Short mmCIF file of C-alpha atoms in Angstrom, two decimals:
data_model
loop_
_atom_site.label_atom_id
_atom_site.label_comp_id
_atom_site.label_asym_id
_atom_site.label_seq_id
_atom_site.Cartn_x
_atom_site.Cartn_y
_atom_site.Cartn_z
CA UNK A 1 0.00 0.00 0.00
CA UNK A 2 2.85 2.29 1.00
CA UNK A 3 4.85 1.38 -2.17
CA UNK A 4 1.73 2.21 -4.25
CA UNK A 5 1.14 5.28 -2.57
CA UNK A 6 4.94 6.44 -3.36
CA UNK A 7 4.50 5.75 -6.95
CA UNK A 8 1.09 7.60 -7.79
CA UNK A 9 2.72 10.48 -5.45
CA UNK A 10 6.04 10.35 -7.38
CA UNK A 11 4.16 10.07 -10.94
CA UNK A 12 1.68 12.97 -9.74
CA UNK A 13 5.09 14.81 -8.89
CA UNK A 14 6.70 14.72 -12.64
CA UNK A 15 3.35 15.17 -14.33
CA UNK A 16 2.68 18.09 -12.24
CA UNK A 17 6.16 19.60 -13.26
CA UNK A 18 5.79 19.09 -16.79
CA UNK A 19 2.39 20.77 -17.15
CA UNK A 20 3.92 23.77 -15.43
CA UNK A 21 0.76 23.65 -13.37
CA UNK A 22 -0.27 26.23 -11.07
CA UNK A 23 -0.97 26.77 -7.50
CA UNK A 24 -4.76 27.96 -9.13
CA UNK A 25 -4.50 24.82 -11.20
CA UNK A 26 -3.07 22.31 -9.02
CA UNK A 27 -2.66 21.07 -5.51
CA UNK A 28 0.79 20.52 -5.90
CA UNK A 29 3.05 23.50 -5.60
CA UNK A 30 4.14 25.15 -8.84
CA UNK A 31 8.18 25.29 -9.93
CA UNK A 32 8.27 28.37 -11.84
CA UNK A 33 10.70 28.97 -15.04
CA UNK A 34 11.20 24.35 -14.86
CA UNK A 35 11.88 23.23 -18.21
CA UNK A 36 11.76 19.05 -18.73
CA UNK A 37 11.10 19.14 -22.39
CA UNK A 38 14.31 17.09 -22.74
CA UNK A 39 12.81 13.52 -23.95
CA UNK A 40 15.41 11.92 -25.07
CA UNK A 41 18.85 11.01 -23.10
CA UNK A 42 21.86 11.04 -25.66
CA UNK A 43 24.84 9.62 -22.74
CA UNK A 44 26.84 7.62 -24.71
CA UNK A 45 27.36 8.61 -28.53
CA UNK A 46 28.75 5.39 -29.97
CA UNK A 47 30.88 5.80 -33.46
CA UNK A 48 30.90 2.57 -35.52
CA UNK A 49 33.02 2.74 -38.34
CA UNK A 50 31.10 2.52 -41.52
CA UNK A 51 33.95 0.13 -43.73
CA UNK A 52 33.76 -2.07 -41.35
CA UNK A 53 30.90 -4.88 -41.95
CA UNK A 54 32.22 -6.74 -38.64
CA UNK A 55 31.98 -3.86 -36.14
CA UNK A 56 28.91 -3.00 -37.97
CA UNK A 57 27.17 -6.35 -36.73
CA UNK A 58 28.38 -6.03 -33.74
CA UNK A 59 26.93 -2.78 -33.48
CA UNK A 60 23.19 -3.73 -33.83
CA UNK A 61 23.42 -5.31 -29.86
CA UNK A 62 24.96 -2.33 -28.57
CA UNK A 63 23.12 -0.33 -25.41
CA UNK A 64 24.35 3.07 -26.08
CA UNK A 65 22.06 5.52 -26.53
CA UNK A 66 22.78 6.80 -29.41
CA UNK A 67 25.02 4.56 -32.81
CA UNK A 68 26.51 6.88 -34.73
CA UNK A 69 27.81 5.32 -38.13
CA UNK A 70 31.07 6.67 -38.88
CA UNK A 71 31.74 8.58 -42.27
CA UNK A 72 34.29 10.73 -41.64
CA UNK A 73 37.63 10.19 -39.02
CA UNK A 74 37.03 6.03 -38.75
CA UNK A 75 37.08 5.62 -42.19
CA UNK A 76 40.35 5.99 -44.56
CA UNK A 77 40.10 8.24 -47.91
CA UNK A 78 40.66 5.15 -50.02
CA UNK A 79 37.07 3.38 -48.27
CA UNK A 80 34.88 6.21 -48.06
CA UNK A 81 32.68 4.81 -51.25
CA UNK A 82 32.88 1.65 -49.45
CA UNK A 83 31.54 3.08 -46.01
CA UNK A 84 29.07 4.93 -48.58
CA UNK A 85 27.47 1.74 -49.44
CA UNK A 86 27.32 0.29 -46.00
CA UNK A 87 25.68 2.76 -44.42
CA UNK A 88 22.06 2.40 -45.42
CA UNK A 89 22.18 -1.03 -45.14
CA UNK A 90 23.66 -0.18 -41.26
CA UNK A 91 20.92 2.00 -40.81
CA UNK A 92 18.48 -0.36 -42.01
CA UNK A 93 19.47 -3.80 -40.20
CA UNK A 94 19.83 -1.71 -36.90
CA UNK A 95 16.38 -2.19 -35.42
CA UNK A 96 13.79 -1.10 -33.05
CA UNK A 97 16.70 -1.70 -30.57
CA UNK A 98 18.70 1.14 -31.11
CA UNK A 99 17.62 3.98 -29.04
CA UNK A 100 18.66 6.72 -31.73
CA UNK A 101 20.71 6.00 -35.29
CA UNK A 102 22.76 8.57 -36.94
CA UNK A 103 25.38 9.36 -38.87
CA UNK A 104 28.93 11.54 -38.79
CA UNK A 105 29.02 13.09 -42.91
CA UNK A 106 32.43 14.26 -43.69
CA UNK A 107 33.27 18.05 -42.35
CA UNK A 108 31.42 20.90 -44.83
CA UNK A 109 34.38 21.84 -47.15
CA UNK A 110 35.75 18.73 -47.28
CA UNK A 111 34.59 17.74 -50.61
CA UNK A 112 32.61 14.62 -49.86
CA UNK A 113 29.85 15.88 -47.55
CA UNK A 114 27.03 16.51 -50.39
CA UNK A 115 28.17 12.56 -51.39
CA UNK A 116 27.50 11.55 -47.61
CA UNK A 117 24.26 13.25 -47.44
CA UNK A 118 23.02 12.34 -50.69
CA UNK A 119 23.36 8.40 -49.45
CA UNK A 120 22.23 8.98 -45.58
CA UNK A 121 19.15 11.01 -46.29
CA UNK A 122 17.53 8.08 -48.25
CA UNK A 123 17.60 6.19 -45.28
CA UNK A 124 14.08 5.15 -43.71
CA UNK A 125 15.66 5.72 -40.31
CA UNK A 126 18.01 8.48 -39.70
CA UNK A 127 17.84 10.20 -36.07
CA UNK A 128 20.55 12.35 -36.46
CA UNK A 129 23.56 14.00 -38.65
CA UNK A 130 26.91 14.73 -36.95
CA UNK A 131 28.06 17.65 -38.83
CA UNK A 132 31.82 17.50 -37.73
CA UNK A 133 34.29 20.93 -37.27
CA UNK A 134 31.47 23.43 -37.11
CA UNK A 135 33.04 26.70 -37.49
CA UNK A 136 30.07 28.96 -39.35
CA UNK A 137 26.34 28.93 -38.87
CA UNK A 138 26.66 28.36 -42.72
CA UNK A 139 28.17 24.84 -42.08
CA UNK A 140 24.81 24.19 -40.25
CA UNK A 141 22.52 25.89 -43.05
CA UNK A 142 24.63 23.81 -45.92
CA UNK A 143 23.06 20.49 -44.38
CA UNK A 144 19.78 22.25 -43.18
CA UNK A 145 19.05 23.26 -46.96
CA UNK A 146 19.94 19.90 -48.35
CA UNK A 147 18.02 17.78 -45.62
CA UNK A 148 14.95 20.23 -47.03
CA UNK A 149 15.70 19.53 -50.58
CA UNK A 150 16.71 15.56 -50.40
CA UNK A 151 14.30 14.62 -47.15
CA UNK A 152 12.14 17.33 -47.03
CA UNK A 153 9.90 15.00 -44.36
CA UNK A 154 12.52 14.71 -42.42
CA UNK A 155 12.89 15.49 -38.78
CA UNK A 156 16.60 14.09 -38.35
CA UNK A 157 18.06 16.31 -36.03
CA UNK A 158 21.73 18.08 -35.68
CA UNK A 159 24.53 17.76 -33.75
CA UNK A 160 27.44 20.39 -34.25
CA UNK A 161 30.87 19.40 -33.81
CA UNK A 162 33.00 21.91 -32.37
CA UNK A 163 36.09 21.21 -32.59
CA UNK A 164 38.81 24.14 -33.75
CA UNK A 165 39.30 27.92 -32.32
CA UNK A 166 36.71 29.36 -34.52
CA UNK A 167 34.27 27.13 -33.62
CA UNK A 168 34.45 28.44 -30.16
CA UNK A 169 34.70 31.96 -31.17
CA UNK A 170 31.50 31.58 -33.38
CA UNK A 171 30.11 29.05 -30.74
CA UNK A 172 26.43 31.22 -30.01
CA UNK A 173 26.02 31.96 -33.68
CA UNK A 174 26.39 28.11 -34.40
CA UNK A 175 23.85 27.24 -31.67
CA UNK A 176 20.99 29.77 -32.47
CA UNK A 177 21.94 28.20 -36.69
CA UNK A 178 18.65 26.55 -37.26
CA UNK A 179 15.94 24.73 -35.45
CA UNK A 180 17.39 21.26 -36.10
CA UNK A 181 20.41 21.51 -34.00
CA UNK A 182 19.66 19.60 -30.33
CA UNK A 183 23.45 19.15 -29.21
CA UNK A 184 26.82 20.83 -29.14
CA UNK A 185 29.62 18.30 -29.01
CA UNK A 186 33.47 18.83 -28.52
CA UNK A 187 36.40 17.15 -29.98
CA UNK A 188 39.34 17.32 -27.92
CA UNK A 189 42.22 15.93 -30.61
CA UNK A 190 41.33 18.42 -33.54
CA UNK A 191 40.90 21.40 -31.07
CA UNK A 192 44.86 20.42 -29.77
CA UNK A 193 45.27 19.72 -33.77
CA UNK A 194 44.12 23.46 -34.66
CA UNK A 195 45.27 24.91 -31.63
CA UNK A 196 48.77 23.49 -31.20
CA UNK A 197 47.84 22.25 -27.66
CA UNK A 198 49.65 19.72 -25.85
CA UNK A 199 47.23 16.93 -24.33
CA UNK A 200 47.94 16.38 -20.87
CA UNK A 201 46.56 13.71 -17.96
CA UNK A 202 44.97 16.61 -15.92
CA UNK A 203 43.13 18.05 -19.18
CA UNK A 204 43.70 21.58 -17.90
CA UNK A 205 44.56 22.87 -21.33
CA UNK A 206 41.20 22.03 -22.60
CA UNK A 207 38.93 23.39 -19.16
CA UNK A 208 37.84 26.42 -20.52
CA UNK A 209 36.82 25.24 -24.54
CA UNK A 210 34.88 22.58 -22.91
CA UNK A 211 33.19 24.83 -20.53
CA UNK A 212 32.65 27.03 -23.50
CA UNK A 213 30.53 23.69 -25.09
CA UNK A 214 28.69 22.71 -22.12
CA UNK A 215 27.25 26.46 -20.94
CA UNK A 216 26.56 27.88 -24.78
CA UNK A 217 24.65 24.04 -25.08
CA UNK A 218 22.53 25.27 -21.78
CA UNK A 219 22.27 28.55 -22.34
CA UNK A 220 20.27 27.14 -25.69
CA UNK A 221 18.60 24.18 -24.64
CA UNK A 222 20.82 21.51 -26.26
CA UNK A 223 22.63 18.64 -25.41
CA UNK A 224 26.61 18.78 -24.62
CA UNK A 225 28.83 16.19 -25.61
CA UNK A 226 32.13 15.69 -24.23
CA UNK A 227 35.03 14.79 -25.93
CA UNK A 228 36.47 10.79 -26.37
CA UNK A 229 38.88 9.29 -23.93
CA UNK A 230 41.59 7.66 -25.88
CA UNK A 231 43.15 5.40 -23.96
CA UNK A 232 40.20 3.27 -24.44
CA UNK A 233 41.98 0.21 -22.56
CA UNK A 234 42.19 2.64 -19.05
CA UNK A 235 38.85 2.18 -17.58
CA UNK A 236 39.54 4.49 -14.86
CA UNK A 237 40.66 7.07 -17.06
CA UNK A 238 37.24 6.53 -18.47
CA UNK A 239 35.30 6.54 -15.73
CA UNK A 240 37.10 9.47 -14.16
CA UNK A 241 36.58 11.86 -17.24
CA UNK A 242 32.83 10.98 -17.55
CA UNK A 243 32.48 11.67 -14.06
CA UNK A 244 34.21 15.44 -14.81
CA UNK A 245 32.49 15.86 -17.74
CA UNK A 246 29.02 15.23 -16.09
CA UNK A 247 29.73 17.76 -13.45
CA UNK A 248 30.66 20.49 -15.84
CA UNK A 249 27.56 20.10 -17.43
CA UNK A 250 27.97 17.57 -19.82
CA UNK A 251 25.09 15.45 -20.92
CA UNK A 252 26.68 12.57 -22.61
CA UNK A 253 30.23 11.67 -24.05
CA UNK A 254 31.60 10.53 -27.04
CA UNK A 255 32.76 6.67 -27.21
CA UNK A 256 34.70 4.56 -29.63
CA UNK A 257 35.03 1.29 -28.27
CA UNK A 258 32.28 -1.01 -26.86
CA UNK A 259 33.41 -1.31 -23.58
CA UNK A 260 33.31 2.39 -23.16
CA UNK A 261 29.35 2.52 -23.35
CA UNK A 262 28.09 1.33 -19.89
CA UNK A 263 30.48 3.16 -17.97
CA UNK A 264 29.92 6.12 -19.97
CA UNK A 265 26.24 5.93 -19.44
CA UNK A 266 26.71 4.95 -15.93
CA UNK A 267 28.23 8.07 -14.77
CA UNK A 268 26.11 10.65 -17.29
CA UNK A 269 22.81 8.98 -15.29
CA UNK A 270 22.11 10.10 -11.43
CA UNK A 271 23.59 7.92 -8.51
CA UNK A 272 21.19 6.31 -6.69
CA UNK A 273 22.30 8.24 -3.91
CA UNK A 274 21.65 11.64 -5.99
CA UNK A 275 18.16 9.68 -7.50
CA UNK A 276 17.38 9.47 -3.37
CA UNK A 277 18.17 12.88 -2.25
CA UNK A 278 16.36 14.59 -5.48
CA UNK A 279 12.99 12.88 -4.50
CA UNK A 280 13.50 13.56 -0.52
CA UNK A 281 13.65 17.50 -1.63
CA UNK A 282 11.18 16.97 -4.07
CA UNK A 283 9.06 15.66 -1.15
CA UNK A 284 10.09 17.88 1.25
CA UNK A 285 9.59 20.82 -1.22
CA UNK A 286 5.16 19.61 -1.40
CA UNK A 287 5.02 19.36 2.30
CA UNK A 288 6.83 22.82 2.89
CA UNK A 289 4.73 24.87 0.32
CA UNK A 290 1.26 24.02 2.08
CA UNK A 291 2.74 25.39 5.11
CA UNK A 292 3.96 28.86 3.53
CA UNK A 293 7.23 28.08 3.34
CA UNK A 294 9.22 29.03 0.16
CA UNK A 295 12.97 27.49 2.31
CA UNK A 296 13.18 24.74 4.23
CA UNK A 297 16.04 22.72 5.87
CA UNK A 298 17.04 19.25 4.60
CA UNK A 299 19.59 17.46 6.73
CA UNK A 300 21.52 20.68 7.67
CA UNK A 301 21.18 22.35 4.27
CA UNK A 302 19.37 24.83 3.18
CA UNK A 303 16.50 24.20 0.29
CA UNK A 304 15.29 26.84 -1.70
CA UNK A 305 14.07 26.86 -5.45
CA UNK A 306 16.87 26.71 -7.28
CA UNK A 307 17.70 23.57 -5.57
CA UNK A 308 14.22 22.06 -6.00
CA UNK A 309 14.82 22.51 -10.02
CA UNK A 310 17.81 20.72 -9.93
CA UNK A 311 16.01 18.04 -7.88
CA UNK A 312 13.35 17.70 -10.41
CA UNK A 313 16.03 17.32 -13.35
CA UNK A 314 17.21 14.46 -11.41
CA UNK A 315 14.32 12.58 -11.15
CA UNK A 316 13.46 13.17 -14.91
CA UNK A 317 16.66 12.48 -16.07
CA UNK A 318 16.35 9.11 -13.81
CA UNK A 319 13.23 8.51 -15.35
CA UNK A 320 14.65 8.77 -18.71
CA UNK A 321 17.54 6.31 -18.04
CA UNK A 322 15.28 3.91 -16.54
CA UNK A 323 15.61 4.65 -12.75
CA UNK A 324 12.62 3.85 -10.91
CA UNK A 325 13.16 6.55 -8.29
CA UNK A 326 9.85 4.90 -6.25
CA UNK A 327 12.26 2.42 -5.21
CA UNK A 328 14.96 4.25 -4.07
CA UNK A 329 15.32 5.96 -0.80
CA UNK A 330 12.82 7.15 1.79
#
């Protein structure tokens, strides 16, 4: 009975939030200015190289959120037809499985990007384009334009790679480009490549691009991806950047190998212990509002709204990795 009672209480909770309801409206006290529109979680962005049929296969059981089929860096000049011809097929055999399917075109300038798009957009499932080293809006509009001309029933989305100095410069500009763009993503190895930046273990050298990435992203209601750990063998190294990259903001990183994803998208989804103290201020927050009471105190700490928004992104970000918060603390 108790268990029941959580639930409805917890659903009622997140409903409540999502309608934006009112105090005139509602029982449950408003949270004005919350925004849970996000419906989709995007933690682990999973390139599969598109020349090669084996990791292709193996591809179709991954859990990653999102399988992005490689065009561009995986593939060598010489197999890019090859990849070409692969990818529909990819996106085809993929499945109901596969939480979101897109694809990484070659970089706008490059010479084979109206190739790539010509093949991808015939696709009967295609989620996303990556559109990699984003350094205009007009990089953005290029694919925009043809998406409307090739697929004009489309609603793939965009994700713009930022990944070079002007990028960052022209980062806003980029963001505001056009309605299709959901997610800002950063590439660590061309920014040092364009930069002349030496990599280093502490990742100093790139704090402030990255921070660039992941506040423009917010500041615009996207998605920010983090960069790729390299050492792909050094799980700690792994787990240790996704950890830093979700508390700078980051929404989801960028993998390469398989057993990157469900480490990755174990540290960009709350801890249970985070899941557990989101719902006890949620709570807390209901109970406090009937009495008049816009602060409360929660174990020593202080409560107030902008700490009740970031308790309800919890839960819904929970909800959208599959975290039944009802089960999870007091």
């Amino acid at each position: 009975m108790l268990a029941s009672f959580r639930i409805a209480r917890y659903t009622s909770l997140l409903r409540a939030a999502r309608r934006q309801s009112t105090a005139a409206t509602s029982s449950l006290a408003p949270v004005p200015g919350l925004d849970l529109s996000q419906t989709k979680l995007r933690r682990a962005v999973f390139y599969v190289p598109c020349s090669e049929e084996r990791k292709i296969q193996k591809s179709f059981l991954s859990p990653a959120d999102c399988i992005m089929y490689d065009l561009e860096d995986g593939v060598s000049l010489n197999r890019k037809g090859l990849a070409r011809s692969l990818v529909i097929s990819a996106l085809g055999a993929a499945g109901p499985r596969a939480r979101e399917l897109g694809v990484r075109i070659n970089a706008i300038g490059s010479g084979l990007e109206k190739d790539d798009l010509t093949v991808v957009l015939q696709a009967a499932r295609l989620d996303v384009i990556m559109i990699p080293k984003v350094e205009t809006p007009g990089d953005i509009h290029y694919v925009s334009e043809l998406v409307k001309e090739l697929a004009p029933e489309s609603n793939v989305r965009i994700i713009a790679g930022i990944e070079t100095a002007r990028g960052i410069v022209n980062i806003r500009d980029i963001a505001q480009a056009d309605r299709r763009v959901d997610s800002l993503l950063f590439a660590a190895e061309d920014y040092c490549a364009d930069t002349g930046i030496s990599r280093t273990k502490g990742r100093q050298e790139l704090y402030y691009a990255r921070s660039v990435v992941a506040t423009t992203a917010h500041a615009y209601k996207l998605q920010a991806i983090d960069m790729v750990t390299m050492d792909f063998r050094d799980m700690d190294v792994l787990r240790e950047e996704s950890r830093e990259g979700a508390e700078m903001g980051f929404t989801g990183k960028q993998v390469i190998h398989p057993n990157q994803v469900d480490i990755v998208q174990e540290c960009f989804a709350p801890s249970k212990e985070t899941v557990a103290r989101a719902w006890r201020i949620v709570d807390g927050y209901q109970k406090h509002y009937k009495l008049g009471k816009g602060a409360f105190d929660l174990d020593g700490k202080a409560i107030d709204m902008p700490v009740v928004k970031w308790a309800y992104h919890v839960l819904h970000r929970a909800e959208m990795a599959g975290i039944d918060a009802t089960k999870i603390g007091d």
